[in-house]
């Protein structure tokens, strides 16, 4: 049995509609039509069971039958700041995996040794990946992917987080104990070019503790997934003790 299809809408309002890509997907790929049931998401954390009542040229109109609170969100706020990579697929990989693992805030940033450039289309593409991943893993919220043109503005965007970890490839040992984390946590992982000593120093000024991910140098996307996974495990979001 295939699961009920999930769609993001701008707002639920009186009579929600599927438009744009969500409409095209529902109509042309999934071939949904009047009478079919779907789940609508509006990024509020709620999930709405709805039935398609009309299929028009550019949109489908729906009737909401029932509203529930989504119950798959992580209990703890985790943010992932990642150095924007040259290879688009790798940025998408990071976003997809972070969303699946429960991250609630994503910021791509440029840094000293990164040469990739961002534009509106690329950022929208990453947000689409976030929405698709959220639907696939049954989250009711797709985290927004934001972009900061430099490391410091990315670091200052997570001032409020209780724990702040900076994955530093040249740190000999960790200044924080990942396994005993509790509370909101911001993670920073560099791009393929890594970080400079000055960047590590400025992360310290912003309250970040440098952590090592072991003796081997991981690729940026491996580091992002590994650090997110161990953090989620420590926070009790990936199973835990029997
Ligand atoms: N080009 C750099 C490596 C960059 S790895 C070099 O040759 O040294 C990309 C990012 O992944 C790093 O900036 C860091 O955030 C993270 N990373 C990779 N391996 C790591 C490790 N062993 N410990 C901590 N962070 C690591």
Tab-separated table of C-alpha atoms in Angstrom, residues 5-239:
chain	number	residue	atom	x	y	z
A	5	UNK	CA	0.697	11.760	-0.703
A	6	UNK	CA	1.856	14.910	1.033
A	7	UNK	CA	1.887	18.417	-0.419
A	8	UNK	CA	2.995	21.811	0.771
A	9	UNK	CA	0.552	24.687	0.321
A	10	UNK	CA	1.165	28.401	0.930
A	11	UNK	CA	-1.680	28.577	3.372
A	12	UNK	CA	-4.659	26.461	4.314
A	13	UNK	CA	-7.196	29.310	4.354
A	14	UNK	CA	-10.854	28.713	3.516
A	15	UNK	CA	-10.225	26.542	0.522
A	16	UNK	CA	-6.654	25.351	0.027
A	17	UNK	CA	-5.276	24.829	-3.480
A	18	UNK	CA	-2.386	22.946	-5.005
A	19	UNK	CA	-0.620	25.210	-7.460
A	20	UNK	CA	2.627	25.360	-9.417
A	21	UNK	CA	4.962	22.399	-9.038
A	22	UNK	CA	2.834	20.713	-6.404
A	23	UNK	CA	-0.141	20.870	-8.766
A	24	UNK	CA	1.855	19.541	-11.743
A	25	UNK	CA	3.203	16.711	-9.637
A	26	UNK	CA	-0.219	15.775	-8.272
A	27	UNK	CA	-1.875	15.900	-11.661
A	28	UNK	CA	0.702	14.678	-14.146
A	29	UNK	CA	2.939	12.398	-12.137
A	30	UNK	CA	0.666	10.973	-9.447
A	31	UNK	CA	-2.482	11.335	-11.596
A	32	UNK	CA	-4.596	12.325	-8.620
A	33	UNK	CA	-8.144	13.433	-9.284
A	34	UNK	CA	-11.410	14.421	-7.619
A	35	UNK	CA	-12.173	12.305	-4.577
A	36	UNK	CA	-8.539	11.373	-3.833
A	37	UNK	CA	-7.292	12.024	-0.325
A	38	UNK	CA	-4.008	13.759	0.395
A	39	UNK	CA	-2.222	15.362	3.324
A	40	UNK	CA	-1.579	19.089	3.175
A	41	UNK	CA	1.266	20.785	5.021
A	42	UNK	CA	1.587	24.522	5.589
A	43	UNK	CA	4.857	24.507	7.560
A	44	UNK	CA	3.010	25.317	10.779
A	45	UNK	CA	3.655	21.835	12.174
A	46	UNK	CA	0.077	20.767	11.492
A	47	UNK	CA	-1.042	18.151	8.991
A	48	UNK	CA	-4.377	18.414	7.225
A	49	UNK	CA	-6.204	15.458	5.703
A	50	UNK	CA	-7.955	16.777	2.636
A	51	UNK	CA	-9.905	15.578	-0.366
A	52	UNK	CA	-9.594	16.904	-3.897
A	53	UNK	CA	-12.880	18.567	-4.881
A	54	UNK	CA	-11.970	20.106	-8.241
A	55	UNK	CA	-9.195	19.853	-10.805
A	56	UNK	CA	-8.797	23.029	-12.822
A	57	UNK	CA	-6.332	24.025	-15.500
A	58	UNK	CA	-3.714	25.385	-13.140
A	59	UNK	CA	-4.764	24.222	-9.717
A	60	UNK	CA	-6.579	21.666	-7.625
A	61	UNK	CA	-9.039	22.760	-4.984
A	62	UNK	CA	-9.319	20.804	-1.782
A	63	UNK	CA	-11.547	20.387	1.204
A	64	UNK	CA	-9.942	19.865	4.595
A	65	UNK	CA	-11.458	16.950	6.479
A	66	UNK	CA	-9.328	16.807	9.583
A	67	UNK	CA	-6.388	18.575	11.173
A	68	UNK	CA	-3.700	16.952	13.308
A	69	UNK	CA	-0.529	18.084	15.006
A	70	UNK	CA	2.486	16.518	13.227
A	71	UNK	CA	4.380	14.289	15.648
A	72	UNK	CA	7.650	13.658	13.849
A	73	UNK	CA	9.545	16.844	14.627
A	74	UNK	CA	12.661	16.634	16.767
A	75	UNK	CA	12.163	17.767	20.358
A	76	UNK	CA	15.337	19.857	20.219
A	77	UNK	CA	16.342	22.720	17.925
A	78	UNK	CA	19.358	21.764	15.852
A	79	UNK	CA	20.833	24.113	13.250
A	80	UNK	CA	23.362	23.103	10.623
A	81	UNK	CA	25.592	25.742	9.062
A	82	UNK	CA	27.533	24.366	6.119
A	83	UNK	CA	30.131	25.813	3.806
A	84	UNK	CA	28.523	26.152	0.405
A	85	UNK	CA	30.083	23.612	-1.983
A	86	UNK	CA	30.937	23.892	-5.652
A	87	UNK	CA	29.083	20.742	-6.560
A	88	UNK	CA	25.323	21.373	-6.476
A	89	UNK	CA	24.546	17.702	-5.824
A	90	UNK	CA	26.641	17.756	-2.672
A	91	UNK	CA	24.801	20.774	-1.261
A	92	UNK	CA	21.559	19.000	-2.014
A	93	UNK	CA	22.853	15.851	-0.356
A	94	UNK	CA	23.665	17.807	2.817
A	95	UNK	CA	20.235	19.456	2.902
A	96	UNK	CA	18.394	16.214	2.248
A	97	UNK	CA	20.244	14.248	4.922
A	98	UNK	CA	20.029	17.040	7.504
A	99	UNK	CA	16.263	17.330	7.002
A	100	UNK	CA	15.854	13.564	7.363
A	101	UNK	CA	17.899	13.628	10.543
A	102	UNK	CA	15.628	16.312	12.036
A	103	UNK	CA	17.599	19.552	11.627
A	104	UNK	CA	15.327	22.602	11.961
A	105	UNK	CA	17.484	25.357	10.544
A	106	UNK	CA	19.919	25.274	7.627
A	107	UNK	CA	22.338	27.973	6.576
A	108	UNK	CA	24.778	27.677	3.689
A	109	UNK	CA	27.665	30.114	3.992
A	110	UNK	CA	30.652	31.321	2.007
A	111	UNK	CA	34.020	31.330	3.686
A	112	UNK	CA	37.650	32.159	3.032
A	113	UNK	CA	38.499	28.954	1.176
A	114	UNK	CA	35.230	28.426	-0.635
A	115	UNK	CA	34.839	29.499	-4.220
A	116	UNK	CA	31.272	28.476	-4.974
A	117	UNK	CA	28.770	31.225	-5.552
A	118	UNK	CA	25.119	31.229	-4.641
A	119	UNK	CA	22.184	32.736	-6.503
A	120	UNK	CA	18.437	32.860	-6.023
A	121	UNK	CA	17.724	29.848	-8.208
A	122	UNK	CA	20.241	27.693	-6.419
A	123	UNK	CA	18.841	28.705	-3.048
A	124	UNK	CA	15.285	27.974	-4.179
A	125	UNK	CA	16.470	24.587	-5.446
A	126	UNK	CA	17.897	23.799	-1.978
A	127	UNK	CA	14.598	24.833	-0.406
A	128	UNK	CA	12.798	22.509	-2.757
A	129	UNK	CA	15.109	19.675	-1.710
A	130	UNK	CA	14.228	20.502	1.898
A	131	UNK	CA	10.485	20.298	1.158
A	132	UNK	CA	10.857	17.017	-0.746
A	133	UNK	CA	12.949	15.494	2.039
A	134	UNK	CA	10.446	16.664	4.656
A	135	UNK	CA	7.602	15.006	2.782
A	136	UNK	CA	9.540	11.815	2.209
A	137	UNK	CA	10.479	11.370	5.872
A	138	UNK	CA	6.972	12.408	7.036
A	139	UNK	CA	7.984	15.639	8.706
A	140	UNK	CA	5.358	18.340	8.784
A	141	UNK	CA	7.851	21.192	8.631
A	142	UNK	CA	10.416	21.776	5.887
A	143	UNK	CA	13.247	23.819	7.353
A	144	UNK	CA	14.107	26.952	5.446
A	145	UNK	CA	17.540	26.960	3.828
A	146	UNK	CA	19.102	30.408	4.123
A	147	UNK	CA	22.356	31.762	2.759
A	148	UNK	CA	24.958	33.986	4.383
A	149	UNK	CA	27.678	35.577	2.264
A	150	UNK	CA	30.264	35.236	5.018
A	151	UNK	CA	30.988	32.988	7.984
A	152	UNK	CA	30.512	35.645	10.663
A	153	UNK	CA	26.966	36.501	9.663
A	154	UNK	CA	26.150	32.778	9.658
A	155	UNK	CA	27.628	32.406	13.150
A	156	UNK	CA	25.707	35.382	14.476
A	157	UNK	CA	22.430	33.946	13.132
A	158	UNK	CA	22.616	31.176	15.757
A	159	UNK	CA	23.547	33.307	18.786
A	160	UNK	CA	20.627	31.985	20.821
A	161	UNK	CA	21.648	28.318	20.633
A	162	UNK	CA	22.805	26.746	23.872
A	163	UNK	CA	25.514	24.513	22.389
A	164	UNK	CA	27.703	25.620	19.525
A	165	UNK	CA	30.027	23.164	17.821
A	166	UNK	CA	32.555	23.987	15.120
A	167	UNK	CA	33.887	20.973	13.197
A	168	UNK	CA	37.524	21.830	12.795
A	169	UNK	CA	39.691	19.569	10.664
A	170	UNK	CA	42.875	20.779	12.375
A	171	UNK	CA	41.620	20.491	15.980
A	172	UNK	CA	43.657	17.871	17.847
A	173	UNK	CA	40.934	17.331	20.409
A	174	UNK	CA	37.382	18.409	21.079
A	175	UNK	CA	36.567	21.290	23.393
A	176	UNK	CA	33.039	19.991	23.951
A	177	UNK	CA	31.649	16.557	24.731
A	178	UNK	CA	29.246	15.712	21.926
A	179	UNK	CA	27.981	12.592	23.701
A	180	UNK	CA	26.563	14.576	26.631
A	181	UNK	CA	24.792	17.331	24.700
A	182	UNK	CA	21.378	18.538	25.741
A	183	UNK	CA	19.423	21.547	24.557
A	184	UNK	CA	19.490	23.535	21.339
A	185	UNK	CA	22.600	22.937	19.282
A	186	UNK	CA	24.193	24.752	16.345
A	187	UNK	CA	26.689	22.876	14.168
A	188	UNK	CA	29.204	24.318	11.729
A	189	UNK	CA	30.937	22.326	8.996
A	190	UNK	CA	33.294	23.814	6.435
A	191	UNK	CA	33.430	23.572	2.664
A	192	UNK	CA	35.871	21.436	0.642
A	193	UNK	CA	38.530	24.099	1.206
A	194	UNK	CA	38.217	23.819	4.985
A	195	UNK	CA	38.654	26.642	7.501
A	196	UNK	CA	41.466	29.077	8.174
A	197	UNK	CA	42.953	29.594	11.667
A	198	UNK	CA	41.345	33.047	11.687
A	199	UNK	CA	37.943	31.535	11.020
A	200	UNK	CA	38.386	29.084	13.868
A	201	UNK	CA	39.365	32.001	16.118
A	202	UNK	CA	36.315	34.015	15.131
A	203	UNK	CA	34.053	31.015	15.753
A	204	UNK	CA	35.510	30.934	19.298
A	205	UNK	CA	34.605	34.580	19.722
A	206	UNK	CA	31.054	33.662	18.799
A	207	UNK	CA	31.048	31.017	21.543
A	208	UNK	CA	31.737	27.962	19.399
A	209	UNK	CA	33.735	25.002	20.700
A	210	UNK	CA	35.966	23.297	18.148
A	211	UNK	CA	35.334	19.595	17.786
A	212	UNK	CA	37.219	16.923	15.922
A	213	UNK	CA	35.535	14.168	13.975
A	214	UNK	CA	38.535	11.888	14.318
A	215	UNK	CA	41.909	11.375	12.746
A	216	UNK	CA	40.767	11.143	9.172
A	217	UNK	CA	39.838	14.149	7.070
A	218	UNK	CA	36.255	13.665	5.953
A	219	UNK	CA	34.765	15.180	2.857
A	220	UNK	CA	32.597	18.161	3.702
A	221	UNK	CA	29.356	16.316	2.995
A	222	UNK	CA	30.468	13.297	5.032
A	223	UNK	CA	31.409	15.594	7.925
A	224	UNK	CA	28.031	17.360	7.773
A	225	UNK	CA	26.095	14.112	7.932
A	226	UNK	CA	28.367	12.511	10.536
A	227	UNK	CA	28.283	15.491	12.893
A	228	UNK	CA	24.525	15.856	12.512
A	229	UNK	CA	23.970	12.149	13.134
A	230	UNK	CA	26.105	11.947	16.273
A	231	UNK	CA	24.482	15.129	17.590
A	232	UNK	CA	20.992	13.767	16.996
A	233	UNK	CA	21.987	10.525	18.674
A	234	UNK	CA	23.318	12.369	21.723
A	235	UNK	CA	20.081	14.365	21.908
A	236	UNK	CA	18.025	11.166	21.875
A	237	UNK	CA	16.624	11.732	18.393
A	238	UNK	CA	18.083	8.635	16.751
A	239	UNK	CA	16.917	5.801	18.932
